[in-house]
N, CA, C and O of each residue as an XYZ file, in Angstrom:
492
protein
N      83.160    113.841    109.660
C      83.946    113.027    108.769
C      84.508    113.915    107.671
O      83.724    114.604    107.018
N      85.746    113.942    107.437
C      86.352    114.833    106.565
C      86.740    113.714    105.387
O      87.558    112.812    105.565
N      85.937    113.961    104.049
C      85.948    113.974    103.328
C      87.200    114.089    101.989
O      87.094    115.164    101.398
N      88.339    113.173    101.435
C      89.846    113.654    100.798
C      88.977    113.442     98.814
O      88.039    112.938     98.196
N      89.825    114.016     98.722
C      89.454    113.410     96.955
C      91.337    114.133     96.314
O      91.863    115.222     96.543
N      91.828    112.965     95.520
C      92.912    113.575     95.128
C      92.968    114.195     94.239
O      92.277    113.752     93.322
N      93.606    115.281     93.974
C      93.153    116.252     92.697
C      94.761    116.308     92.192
O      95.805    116.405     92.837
N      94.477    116.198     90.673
C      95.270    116.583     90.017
C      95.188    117.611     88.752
O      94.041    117.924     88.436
N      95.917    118.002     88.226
C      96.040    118.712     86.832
C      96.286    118.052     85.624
O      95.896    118.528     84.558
N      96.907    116.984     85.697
C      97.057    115.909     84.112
C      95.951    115.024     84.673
O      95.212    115.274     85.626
N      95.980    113.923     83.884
C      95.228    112.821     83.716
C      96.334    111.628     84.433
O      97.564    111.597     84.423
N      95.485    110.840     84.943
C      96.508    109.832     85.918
C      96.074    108.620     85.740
O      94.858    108.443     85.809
N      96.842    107.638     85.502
C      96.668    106.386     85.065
C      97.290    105.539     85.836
O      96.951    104.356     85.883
N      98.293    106.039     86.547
C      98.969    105.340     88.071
C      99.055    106.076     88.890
O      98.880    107.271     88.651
N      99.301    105.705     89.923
C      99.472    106.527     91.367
C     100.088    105.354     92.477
O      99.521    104.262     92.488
N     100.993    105.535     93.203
C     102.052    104.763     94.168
C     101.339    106.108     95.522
O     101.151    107.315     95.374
N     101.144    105.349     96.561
C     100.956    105.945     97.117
C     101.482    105.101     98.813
O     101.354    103.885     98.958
N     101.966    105.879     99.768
C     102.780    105.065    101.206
C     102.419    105.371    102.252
O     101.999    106.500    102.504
N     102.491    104.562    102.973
C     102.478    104.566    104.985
C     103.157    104.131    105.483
O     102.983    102.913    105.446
N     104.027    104.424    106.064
C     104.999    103.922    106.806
C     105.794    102.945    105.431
O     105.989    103.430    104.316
N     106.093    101.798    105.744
C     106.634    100.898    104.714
C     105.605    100.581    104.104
O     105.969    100.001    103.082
N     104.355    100.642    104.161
C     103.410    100.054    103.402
C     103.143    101.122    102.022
O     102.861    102.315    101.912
N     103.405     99.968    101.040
C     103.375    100.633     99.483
C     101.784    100.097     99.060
O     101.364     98.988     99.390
N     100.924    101.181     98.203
C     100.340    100.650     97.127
C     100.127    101.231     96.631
O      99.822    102.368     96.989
N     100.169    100.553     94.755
C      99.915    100.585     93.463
C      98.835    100.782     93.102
O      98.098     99.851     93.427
N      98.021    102.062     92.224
C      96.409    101.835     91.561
C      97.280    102.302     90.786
O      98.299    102.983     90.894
N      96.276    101.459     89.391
C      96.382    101.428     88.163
C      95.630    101.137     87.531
O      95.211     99.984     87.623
N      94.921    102.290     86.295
C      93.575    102.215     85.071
C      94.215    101.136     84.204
O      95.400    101.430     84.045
N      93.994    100.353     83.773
C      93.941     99.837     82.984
C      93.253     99.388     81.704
O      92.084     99.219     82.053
N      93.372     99.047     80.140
C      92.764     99.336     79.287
C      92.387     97.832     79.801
O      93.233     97.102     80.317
N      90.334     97.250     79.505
C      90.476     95.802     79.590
C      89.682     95.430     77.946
O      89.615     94.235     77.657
N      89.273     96.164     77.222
C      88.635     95.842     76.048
C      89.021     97.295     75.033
O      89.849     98.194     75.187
N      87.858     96.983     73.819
C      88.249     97.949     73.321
C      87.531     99.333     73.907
O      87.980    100.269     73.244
N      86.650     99.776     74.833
C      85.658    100.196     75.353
C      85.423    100.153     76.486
O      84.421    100.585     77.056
N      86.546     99.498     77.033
C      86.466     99.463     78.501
C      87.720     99.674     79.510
O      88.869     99.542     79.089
N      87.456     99.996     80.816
C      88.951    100.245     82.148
C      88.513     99.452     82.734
O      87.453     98.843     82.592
N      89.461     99.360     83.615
C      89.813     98.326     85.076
C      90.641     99.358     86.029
O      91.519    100.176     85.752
N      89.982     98.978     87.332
C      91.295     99.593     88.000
C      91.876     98.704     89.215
O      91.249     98.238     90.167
N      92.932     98.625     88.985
C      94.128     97.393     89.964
C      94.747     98.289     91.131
O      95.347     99.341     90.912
N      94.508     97.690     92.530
C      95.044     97.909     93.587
C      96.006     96.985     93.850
O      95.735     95.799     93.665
N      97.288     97.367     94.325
C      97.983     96.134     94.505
C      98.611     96.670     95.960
O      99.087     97.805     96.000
N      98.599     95.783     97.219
C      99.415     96.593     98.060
C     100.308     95.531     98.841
O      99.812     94.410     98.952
N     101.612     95.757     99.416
C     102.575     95.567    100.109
C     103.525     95.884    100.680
O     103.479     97.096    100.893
N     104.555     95.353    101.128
C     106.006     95.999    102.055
C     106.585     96.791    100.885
O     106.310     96.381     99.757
N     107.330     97.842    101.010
C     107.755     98.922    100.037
C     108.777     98.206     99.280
O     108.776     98.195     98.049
N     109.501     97.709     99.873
C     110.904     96.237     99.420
C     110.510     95.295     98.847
O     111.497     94.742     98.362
N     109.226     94.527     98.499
C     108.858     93.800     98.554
C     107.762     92.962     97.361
O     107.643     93.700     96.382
N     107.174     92.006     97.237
C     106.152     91.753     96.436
C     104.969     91.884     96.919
O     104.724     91.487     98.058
N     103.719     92.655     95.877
C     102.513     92.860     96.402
C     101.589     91.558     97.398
O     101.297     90.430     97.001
N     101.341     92.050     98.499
C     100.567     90.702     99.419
C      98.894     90.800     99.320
O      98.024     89.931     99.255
N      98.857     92.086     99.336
C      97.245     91.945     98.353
C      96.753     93.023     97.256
O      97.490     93.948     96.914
N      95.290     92.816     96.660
C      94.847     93.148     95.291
C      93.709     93.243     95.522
O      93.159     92.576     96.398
N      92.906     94.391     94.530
C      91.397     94.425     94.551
C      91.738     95.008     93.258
O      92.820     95.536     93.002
N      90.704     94.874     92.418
C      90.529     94.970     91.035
C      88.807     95.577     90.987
O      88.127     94.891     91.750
N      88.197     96.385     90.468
C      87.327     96.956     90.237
C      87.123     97.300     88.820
O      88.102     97.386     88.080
N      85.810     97.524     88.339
C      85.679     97.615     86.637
C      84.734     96.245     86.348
O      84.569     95.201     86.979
N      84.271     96.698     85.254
C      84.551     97.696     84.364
C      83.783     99.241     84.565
O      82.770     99.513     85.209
N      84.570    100.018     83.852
C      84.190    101.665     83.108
C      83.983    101.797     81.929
O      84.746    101.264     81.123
N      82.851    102.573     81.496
C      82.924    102.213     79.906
C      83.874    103.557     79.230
O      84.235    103.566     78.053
N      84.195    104.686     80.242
C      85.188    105.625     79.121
C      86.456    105.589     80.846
O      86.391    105.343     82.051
N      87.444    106.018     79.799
C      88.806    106.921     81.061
C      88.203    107.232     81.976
O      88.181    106.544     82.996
N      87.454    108.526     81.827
C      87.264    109.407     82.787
C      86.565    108.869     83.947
O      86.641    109.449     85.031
N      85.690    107.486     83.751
C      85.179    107.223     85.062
C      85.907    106.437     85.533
O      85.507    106.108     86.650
N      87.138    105.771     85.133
C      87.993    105.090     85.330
C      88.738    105.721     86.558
O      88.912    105.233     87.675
N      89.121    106.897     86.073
C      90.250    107.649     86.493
C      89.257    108.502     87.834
O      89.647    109.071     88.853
N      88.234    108.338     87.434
C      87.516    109.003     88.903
C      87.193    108.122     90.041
O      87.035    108.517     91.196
N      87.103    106.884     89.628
C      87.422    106.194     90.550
C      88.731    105.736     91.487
O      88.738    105.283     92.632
N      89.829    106.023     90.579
C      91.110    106.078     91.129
C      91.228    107.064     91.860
O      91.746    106.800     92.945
N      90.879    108.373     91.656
C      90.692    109.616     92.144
C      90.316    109.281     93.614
O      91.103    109.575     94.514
N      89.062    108.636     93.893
C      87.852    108.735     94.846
C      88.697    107.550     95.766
O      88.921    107.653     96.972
N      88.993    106.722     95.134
C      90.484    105.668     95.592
C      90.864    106.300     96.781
O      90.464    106.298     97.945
N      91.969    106.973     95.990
C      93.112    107.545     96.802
C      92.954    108.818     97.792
O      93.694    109.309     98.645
N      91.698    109.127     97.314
C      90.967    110.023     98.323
C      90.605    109.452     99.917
O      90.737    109.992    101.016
N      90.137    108.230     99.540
C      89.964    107.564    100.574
C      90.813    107.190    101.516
O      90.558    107.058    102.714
N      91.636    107.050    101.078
C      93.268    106.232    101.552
C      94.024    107.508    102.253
O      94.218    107.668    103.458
N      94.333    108.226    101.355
C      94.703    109.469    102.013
C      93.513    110.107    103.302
O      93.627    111.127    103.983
N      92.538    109.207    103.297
C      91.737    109.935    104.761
C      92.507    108.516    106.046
O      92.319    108.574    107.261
N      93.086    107.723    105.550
C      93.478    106.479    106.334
C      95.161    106.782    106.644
O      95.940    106.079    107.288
N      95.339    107.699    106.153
C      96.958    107.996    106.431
C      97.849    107.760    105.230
O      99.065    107.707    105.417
N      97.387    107.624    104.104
C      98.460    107.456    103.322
C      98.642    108.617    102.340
O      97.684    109.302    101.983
N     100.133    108.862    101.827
C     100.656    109.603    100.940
C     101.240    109.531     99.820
O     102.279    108.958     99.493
N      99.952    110.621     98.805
C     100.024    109.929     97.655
C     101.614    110.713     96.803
O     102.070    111.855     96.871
N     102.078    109.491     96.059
C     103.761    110.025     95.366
C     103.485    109.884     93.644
O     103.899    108.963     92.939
N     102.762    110.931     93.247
C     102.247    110.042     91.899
C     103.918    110.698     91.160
O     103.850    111.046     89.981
N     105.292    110.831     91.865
C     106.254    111.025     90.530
C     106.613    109.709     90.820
O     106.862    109.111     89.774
N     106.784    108.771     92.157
C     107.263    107.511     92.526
C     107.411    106.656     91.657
O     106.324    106.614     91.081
N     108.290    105.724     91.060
C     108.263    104.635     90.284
C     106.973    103.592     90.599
O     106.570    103.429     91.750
N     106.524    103.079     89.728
C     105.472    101.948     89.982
C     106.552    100.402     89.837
O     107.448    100.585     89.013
N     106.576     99.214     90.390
C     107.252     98.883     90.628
C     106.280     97.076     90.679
O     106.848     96.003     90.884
N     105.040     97.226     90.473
C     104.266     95.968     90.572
C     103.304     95.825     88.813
O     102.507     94.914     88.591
N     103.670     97.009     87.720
C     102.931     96.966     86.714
C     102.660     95.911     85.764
O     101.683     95.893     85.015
N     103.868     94.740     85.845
C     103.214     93.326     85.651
C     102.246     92.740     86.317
O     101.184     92.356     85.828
N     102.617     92.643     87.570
C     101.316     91.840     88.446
C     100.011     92.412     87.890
O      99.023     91.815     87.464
N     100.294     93.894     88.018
C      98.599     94.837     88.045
C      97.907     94.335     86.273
O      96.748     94.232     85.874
N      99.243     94.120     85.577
C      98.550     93.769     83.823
C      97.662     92.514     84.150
O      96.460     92.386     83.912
N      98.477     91.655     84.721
C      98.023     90.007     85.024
C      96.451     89.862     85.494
O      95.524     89.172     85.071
N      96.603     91.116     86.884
C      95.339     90.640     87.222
C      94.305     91.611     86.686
O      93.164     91.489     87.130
N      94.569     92.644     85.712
C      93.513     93.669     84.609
C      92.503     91.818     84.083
O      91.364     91.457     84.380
N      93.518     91.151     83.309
C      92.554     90.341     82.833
C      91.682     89.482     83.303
O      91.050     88.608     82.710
N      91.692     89.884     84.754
C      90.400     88.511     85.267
C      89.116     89.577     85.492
O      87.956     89.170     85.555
N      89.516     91.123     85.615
C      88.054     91.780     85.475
C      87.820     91.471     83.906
O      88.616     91.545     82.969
N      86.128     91.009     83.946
C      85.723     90.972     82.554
C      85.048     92.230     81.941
O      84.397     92.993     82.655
N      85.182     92.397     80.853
C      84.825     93.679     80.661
C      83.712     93.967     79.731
O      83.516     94.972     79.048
N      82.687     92.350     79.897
C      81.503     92.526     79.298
C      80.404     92.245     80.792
O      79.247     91.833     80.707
N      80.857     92.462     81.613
C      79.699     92.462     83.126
C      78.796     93.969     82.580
O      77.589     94.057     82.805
N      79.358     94.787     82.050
C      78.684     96.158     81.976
C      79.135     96.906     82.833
O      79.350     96.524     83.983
N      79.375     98.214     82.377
C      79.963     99.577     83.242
C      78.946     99.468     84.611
O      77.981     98.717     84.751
N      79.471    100.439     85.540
C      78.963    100.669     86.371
C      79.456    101.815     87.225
O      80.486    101.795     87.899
N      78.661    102.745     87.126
C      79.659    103.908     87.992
C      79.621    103.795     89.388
O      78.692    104.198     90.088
N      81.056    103.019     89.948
C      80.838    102.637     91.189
C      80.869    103.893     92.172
O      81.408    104.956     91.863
N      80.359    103.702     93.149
C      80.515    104.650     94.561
C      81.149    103.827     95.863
O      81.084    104.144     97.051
N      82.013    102.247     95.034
C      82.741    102.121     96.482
C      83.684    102.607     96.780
O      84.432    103.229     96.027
N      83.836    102.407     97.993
C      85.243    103.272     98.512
C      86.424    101.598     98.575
O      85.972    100.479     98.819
N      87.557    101.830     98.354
C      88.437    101.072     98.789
C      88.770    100.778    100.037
O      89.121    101.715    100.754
N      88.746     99.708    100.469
C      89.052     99.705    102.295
C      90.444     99.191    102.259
O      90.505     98.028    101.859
N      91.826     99.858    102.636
C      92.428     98.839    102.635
C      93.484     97.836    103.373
O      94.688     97.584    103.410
N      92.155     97.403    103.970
C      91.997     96.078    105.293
C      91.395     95.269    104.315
O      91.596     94.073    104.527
N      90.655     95.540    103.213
C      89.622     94.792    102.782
C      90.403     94.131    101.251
O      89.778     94.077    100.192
N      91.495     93.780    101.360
C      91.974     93.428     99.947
C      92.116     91.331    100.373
O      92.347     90.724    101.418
N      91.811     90.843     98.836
C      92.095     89.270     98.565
C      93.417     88.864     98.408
O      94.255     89.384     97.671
N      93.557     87.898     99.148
C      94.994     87.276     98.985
C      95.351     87.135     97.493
O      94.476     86.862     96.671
N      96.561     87.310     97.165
C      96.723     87.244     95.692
C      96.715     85.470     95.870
O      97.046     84.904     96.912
N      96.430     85.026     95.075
C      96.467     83.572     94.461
C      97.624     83.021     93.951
O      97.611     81.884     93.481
């Protein structure tokens, strides 16, 4: 099993990443004063997002952003390519649904991986 992790040199707070026509959106989001979220949003590249997974809380950036990291690591082992100069193009939806993670559950440094077969119908 080969193992991806996306590496960058700045700090990343979005990332657009594609397969074929299939687009999706991660995005850190601030959800308190002390806390991240991070929003998956995915769909047709033309199109409006058809599903979402939301994860968080983080109690600083950096585990925020390592989870986005570990994200797109994953994804990129599923075929996709990450475009972090790409326009983001769903950053309302992704604000909308920042606020249904609550951001007094308590941090948690997750180790899931994103599946993404495994996303909720948006509502």
């Amino acid at each position: 099993m080969k193992l991806h992790y996306f590496h960058g040199r700045e700090p990343i707070r979005v990332l657009v990443m594609m397969r074929q026509q299939q687009r999706l959106e991660l995005f850190i989001k601030p959800l308190a004063e002390q806390a991240w979220g991070l929003v998956v949003l995915a769909g047709p590249d033309r199109g409006r997002p058809e599903r979402q997974q939301c994860q968080g809380p983080w109690k600083t950036l950096v585990q925020a952003e390592s989870a986005l990291r570990r994200t797109a690591g994953a994804l990129m082992g599923n075929g996709y390519e990450a475009r972090p100069s790409d326009y983001v193009v769903w950053s309302v939806t992704a604000q909308r649904l920042s606020r249904t993670i609550q951001p007094d559950q308590g941090s948690r440094a997750s180790t899931e991986l994103l599946d993404p077969d495994q996303f909720e119908p948006l509502v």
